[in-house]
PDB file of C-alpha atoms in Angstrom:
ATOM      1  CA  MET A   1     173.802 210.390  43.923  1.00 67.00           C
ATOM      2  CA  THR A   2     172.183 211.296  40.622  1.00 81.00           C
ATOM      3  CA  THR A   3     173.405 209.758  37.393  1.00 92.00           C
ATOM      4  CA  LYS A   4     174.383 213.205  36.043  1.00 93.00           C
ATOM      5  CA  LYS A   5     176.392 214.040  39.148  1.00 94.00           C
ATOM      6  CA  GLN A   6     178.191 210.700  38.919  1.00 95.00           C
ATOM      7  CA  GLN A   7     178.960 211.325  35.226  1.00 96.00           C
ATOM      8  CA  ILE A   8     180.387 214.720  36.147  1.00 97.00           C
ATOM      9  CA  LEU A   9     182.504 213.228  38.932  1.00 97.00           C
ATOM     10  CA  ASP A  10     183.772 210.446  36.658  1.00 96.00           C
ATOM     11  CA  ARG A  11     184.801 212.968  33.996  1.00 97.00           C
ATOM     12  CA  LEU A  12     186.407 215.236  36.587  1.00 98.00           C
ATOM     13  CA  GLU A  13     188.428 212.302  37.917  1.00 97.00           C
ATOM     14  CA  LYS A  14     189.533 211.540  34.365  1.00 97.00           C
ATOM     15  CA  ALA A  15     190.522 215.187  33.851  1.00 98.00           C
ATOM     16  CA  TYR A  16     192.411 215.154  37.164  1.00 98.00           C
ATOM     17  CA  ALA A  17     194.411 212.085  36.104  1.00 98.00           C
ATOM     18  CA  MET A  18     195.067 213.538  32.639  1.00 97.00           C
ATOM     19  CA  GLU A  19     196.400 216.798  34.096  1.00 98.00           C
ATOM     20  CA  LEU A  20     198.734 214.989  36.503  1.00 98.00           C
ATOM     21  CA  GLU A  21     199.972 212.610  33.819  1.00 98.00           C
ATOM     22  CA  THR A  22     200.604 215.545  31.505  1.00 97.00           C
ATOM     23  CA  ALA A  23     202.642 217.312  34.211  1.00 97.00           C
ATOM     24  CA  ILE A  24     204.712 214.157  34.775  1.00 97.00           C
ATOM     25  CA  ASN A  25     205.365 213.696  31.060  1.00 97.00           C
ATOM     26  CA  TYR A  26     206.127 217.384  30.440  1.00 97.00           C
ATOM     27  CA  LEU A  27     208.624 217.233  33.305  1.00 97.00           C
ATOM     28  CA  ALA A  28     210.314 214.151  31.850  1.00 97.00           C
ATOM     29  CA  GLU A  29     210.520 215.604  28.348  1.00 97.00           C
ATOM     30  CA  SER A  30     211.700 219.011  29.586  1.00 97.00           C
ATOM     31  CA  ILE A  31     214.650 217.195  31.158  1.00 97.00           C
ATOM     32  CA  ASN A  32     215.283 214.450  28.581  1.00 96.00           C
ATOM     33  CA  LEU A  33     215.326 216.418  25.320  1.00 96.00           C
ATOM     34  CA  ASP A  34     218.761 217.257  23.918  1.00 96.00           C
ATOM     35  CA  GLY A  35     220.061 219.576  21.256  1.00 93.00           C
ATOM     36  CA  VAL A  36     219.982 223.209  20.252  1.00 91.00           C
ATOM     37  CA  ARG A  37     216.638 222.803  18.491  1.00 88.00           C
ATOM     38  CA  ALA A  38     215.127 221.338  21.645  1.00 94.00           C
ATOM     39  CA  GLU A  39     215.747 224.322  23.915  1.00 95.00           C
ATOM     40  CA  GLU A  40     212.556 226.278  23.146  1.00 94.00           C
ATOM     41  CA  ILE A  41     210.437 223.146  23.466  1.00 96.00           C
ATOM     42  CA  LYS A  42     212.067 222.286  26.789  1.00 97.00           C
ATOM     43  CA  LYS A  43     211.368 225.799  28.070  1.00 96.00           C
ATOM     44  CA  ALA A  44     207.736 225.685  26.912  1.00 96.00           C
ATOM     45  CA  LEU A  45     207.184 222.284  28.544  1.00 97.00           C
ATOM     46  CA  ALA A  46     208.849 223.369  31.795  1.00 96.00           C
ATOM     47  CA  ALA A  47     206.691 226.505  31.877  1.00 95.00           C
ATOM     48  CA  ASP A  48     203.495 224.465  31.365  1.00 95.00           C
ATOM     49  CA  ILE A  49     204.140 222.029  34.237  1.00 97.00           C
ATOM     50  CA  GLN A  50     202.853 224.378  36.931  1.00 96.00           C
ATOM     51  CA  GLY A  51     199.806 225.204  34.800  1.00 95.00           C
ATOM     52  CA  GLU A  52     198.913 221.535  34.475  1.00 96.00           C
ATOM     53  CA  ILE A  53     199.346 220.991  38.217  1.00 98.00           C
ATOM     54  CA  GLY A  54     197.176 224.056  38.832  1.00 97.00           C
ATOM     55  CA  HIS A  55     194.483 222.533  36.626  1.00 98.00           C
ATOM     56  CA  ALA A  56     194.674 219.310  38.662  1.00 98.00           C
ATOM     57  CA  GLN A  57     194.406 221.257  41.915  1.00 98.00           C
ATOM     58  CA  ARG A  58     191.305 223.164  40.788  1.00 98.00           C
ATOM     59  CA  ILE A  59     189.705 219.990  39.449  1.00 98.00           C
ATOM     60  CA  GLY A  60     190.578 218.103  42.636  1.00 98.00           C
ATOM     61  CA  ASN A  61     188.981 220.842  44.727  1.00 98.00           C
ATOM     62  CA  ARG A  62     185.824 220.613  42.602  1.00 98.00           C
ATOM     63  CA  ILE A  63     185.710 216.825  43.021  1.00 98.00           C
ATOM     64  CA  LYS A  64     185.839 217.336  46.789  1.00 98.00           C
ATOM     65  CA  GLN A  65     183.155 220.076  46.677  1.00 98.00           C
ATOM     66  CA  LEU A  66     180.840 217.699  44.821  1.00 97.00           C
ATOM     67  CA  GLY A  67     181.260 215.048  47.519  1.00 97.00           C
ATOM     68  CA  GLY A  68     183.775 212.892  45.684  1.00 97.00           C
ATOM     69  CA  THR A  69     187.170 211.687  46.776  1.00 97.00           C
ATOM     70  CA  VAL A  70     190.256 212.904  44.975  1.00 98.00           C
ATOM     71  CA  PRO A  71     192.072 209.760  43.777  1.00 97.00           C
ATOM     72  CA  GLY A  72     195.537 208.852  44.986  1.00 96.00           C
ATOM     73  CA  SER A  73     198.261 207.489  42.746  1.00 94.00           C
ATOM     74  CA  LEU A  74     197.080 203.882  42.900  1.00 95.00           C
ATOM     75  CA  ASN A  75     193.653 204.879  41.588  1.00 95.00           C
ATOM     76  CA  LEU A  76     194.856 206.917  38.623  1.00 95.00           C
ATOM     77  CA  ASN A  77     194.738 205.513  35.123  1.00 92.00           C
ATOM     78  CA  PHE A  78     197.542 206.804  32.945  1.00 96.00           C
ATOM     79  CA  ASP A  79     197.598 206.156  29.200  1.00 93.00           C
ATOM     80  CA  GLN A  80     199.562 208.883  27.377  1.00 94.00           C
ATOM     81  CA  LYS A  81     201.619 206.515  25.245  1.00 93.00           C
ATOM     82  CA  PRO A  82     202.696 209.161  22.683  1.00 90.00           C
ATOM     83  CA  MET A  83     204.220 211.247  25.479  1.00 94.00           C
ATOM     84  CA  GLN A  84     206.555 208.537  26.744  1.00 93.00           C
ATOM     85  CA  PRO A  85     210.232 209.474  26.431  1.00 92.00           C
ATOM     86  CA  SER A  86     211.929 208.186  23.311  1.00 90.00           C
ATOM     87  CA  ASN A  87     215.313 206.487  23.109  1.00 93.00           C
ATOM     88  CA  ASP A  88     216.243 209.344  20.745  1.00 95.00           C
ATOM     89  CA  SER A  89     216.496 212.383  23.016  1.00 95.00           C
ATOM     90  CA  THR A  90     216.788 214.658  19.961  1.00 95.00           C
ATOM     91  CA  ASP A  91     213.438 213.613  18.463  1.00 95.00           C
ATOM     92  CA  VAL A  92     211.765 216.941  19.141  1.00 96.00           C
ATOM     93  CA  VAL A  93     209.040 216.447  16.532  1.00 96.00           C
ATOM     94  CA  SER A  94     207.711 213.331  18.301  1.00 96.00           C
ATOM     95  CA  VAL A  95     207.507 215.263  21.555  1.00 97.00           C
ATOM     96  CA  ILE A  96     205.668 218.137  19.855  1.00 97.00           C
ATOM     97  CA  LYS A  97     203.219 215.690  18.269  1.00 97.00           C
ATOM     98  CA  GLY A  98     202.773 213.970  21.635  1.00 97.00           C
ATOM     99  CA  VAL A  99     201.938 217.300  23.269  1.00 97.00           C
ATOM    100  CA  ILE A 100     199.456 218.094  20.499  1.00 97.00           C
ATOM    101  CA  GLY A 101     197.734 214.735  20.985  1.00 97.00           C
ATOM    102  CA  THR A 102     197.657 215.174  24.750  1.00 96.00           C
ATOM    103  CA  GLU A 103     196.150 218.656  24.479  1.00 97.00           C
ATOM    104  CA  GLN A 104     193.574 217.438  21.954  1.00 97.00           C
ATOM    105  CA  ASP A 105     192.550 214.650  24.352  1.00 97.00           C
ATOM    106  CA  ALA A 106     192.194 217.145  27.210  1.00 97.00           C
ATOM    107  CA  ILE A 107     190.131 219.459  24.999  1.00 98.00           C
ATOM    108  CA  ARG A 108     187.799 216.590  24.072  1.00 98.00           C
ATOM    109  CA  ASN A 109     187.335 215.689  27.734  1.00 97.00           C
ATOM    110  CA  TYR A 110     186.624 219.280  28.771  1.00 98.00           C
ATOM    111  CA  ASN A 111     184.148 219.730  25.918  1.00 98.00           C
ATOM    112  CA  ALA A 112     182.340 216.563  27.038  1.00 97.00           C
ATOM    113  CA  LEU A 113     182.298 217.816  30.635  1.00 97.00           C
ATOM    114  CA  ILE A 114     180.913 221.185  29.563  1.00 98.00           C
ATOM    115  CA  LYS A 115     178.051 219.452  27.748  1.00 97.00           C
ATOM    116  CA  ILE A 116     177.286 217.126  30.667  1.00 97.00           C
ATOM    117  CA  CYS A 117     177.206 220.110  33.045  1.00 97.00           C
ATOM    118  CA  GLU A 118     174.790 222.165  30.929  1.00 96.00           C
ATOM    119  CA  GLY A 119     171.711 222.958  33.024  1.00 95.00           C
ATOM    120  CA  GLU A 120     173.057 220.843  35.871  1.00 94.00           C
ATOM    121  CA  ASP A 121     176.307 222.245  37.346  1.00 97.00           C
ATOM    122  CA  TYR A 122     177.329 225.717  36.249  1.00 98.00           C
ATOM    123  CA  VAL A 123     180.277 225.946  38.642  1.00 98.00           C
ATOM    124  CA  THR A 124     181.963 222.889  37.157  1.00 98.00           C
ATOM    125  CA  GLN A 125     181.013 224.064  33.689  1.00 98.00           C
ATOM    126  CA  SER A 126     182.682 227.440  34.300  1.00 98.00           C
ATOM    127  CA  LEU A 127     185.825 225.755  35.635  1.00 98.00           C
ATOM    128  CA  CYS A 128     185.955 223.526  32.567  1.00 98.00           C
ATOM    129  CA  ILE A 129     185.445 226.443  30.165  1.00 98.00           C
ATOM    130  CA  GLU A 130     188.313 228.338  31.787  1.00 98.00           C
ATOM    131  CA  THR A 131     190.588 225.294  31.697  1.00 98.00           C
ATOM    132  CA  LEU A 132     189.557 224.535  28.114  1.00 98.00           C
ATOM    133  CA  ALA A 133     190.704 228.003  27.045  1.00 98.00           C
ATOM    134  CA  GLU A 134     194.125 227.382  28.597  1.00 96.00           C
ATOM    135  CA  GLU A 135     194.435 223.975  26.931  1.00 96.00           C
ATOM    136  CA  GLU A 136     193.504 225.513  23.580  1.00 97.00           C
ATOM    137  CA  GLY A 137     196.287 228.056  24.125  1.00 96.00           C
ATOM    138  CA  HIS A 138     198.812 225.254  24.696  1.00 96.00           C
ATOM    139  CA  LEU A 139     197.554 223.466  21.578  1.00 97.00           C
ATOM    140  CA  THR A 140     197.925 226.596  19.455  1.00 97.00           C
ATOM    141  CA  MET A 141     201.477 227.141  20.680  1.00 96.00           C
ATOM    142  CA  PHE A 142     202.571 223.563  19.935  1.00 97.00           C
ATOM    143  CA  ASN A 143     200.822 223.537  16.555  1.00 97.00           C
ATOM    144  CA  GLY A 144     202.967 226.590  15.781  1.00 96.00           C
ATOM    145  CA  PHE A 145     206.096 224.740  16.876  1.00 96.00           C
ATOM    146  CA  LEU A 146     205.155 221.805  14.653  1.00 97.00           C
ATOM    147  CA  LYS A 147     204.714 224.064  11.609  1.00 95.00           C
ATOM    148  CA  GLU A 148     208.171 225.481  12.158  1.00 91.00           C
ATOM    149  CA  TYR A 149     209.815 222.080  12.672  1.00 87.00           C
ATOM    150  CA  GLU A 150     208.128 220.485   9.666  1.00 86.00           C
ATOM    151  CA  ARG A 151     209.361 223.311   7.409  1.00 80.00           C
ATOM    152  CA  LYS A 152     213.007 222.526   8.110  1.00 59.00           C
TER     153      LYS A 152
END
């Protein structure tokens, strides 16, 4: 296997793990948050869960197409510390900031993948560009939520 192909597979596996971890954390926060002010955030997180799982499915399929093996749970590295549920279930701002950080991390990874794929793997590059656009949409939405919450 070429070095470039291995770099692409490594980054895809990272993206796969990030998408699954995000879905798990969005699920937890969409259930754990309390309070009137939390309702819109809970709804937005719950709505995004299927999107994140869809990203993982498309990435997993691409890993397989490239000859890799989609990792199981014991081979996934999770590290989204800012998205871990707080003891204060009304701390909506921390959740919003956690989502923003998570989306920024995903965007960085997809941008790196897009660059690695240039001239090498246009199918993966196209997949990453499409997914990047969706992640940027999530980031914009949660940046808007943060502006509103920080005004109050």
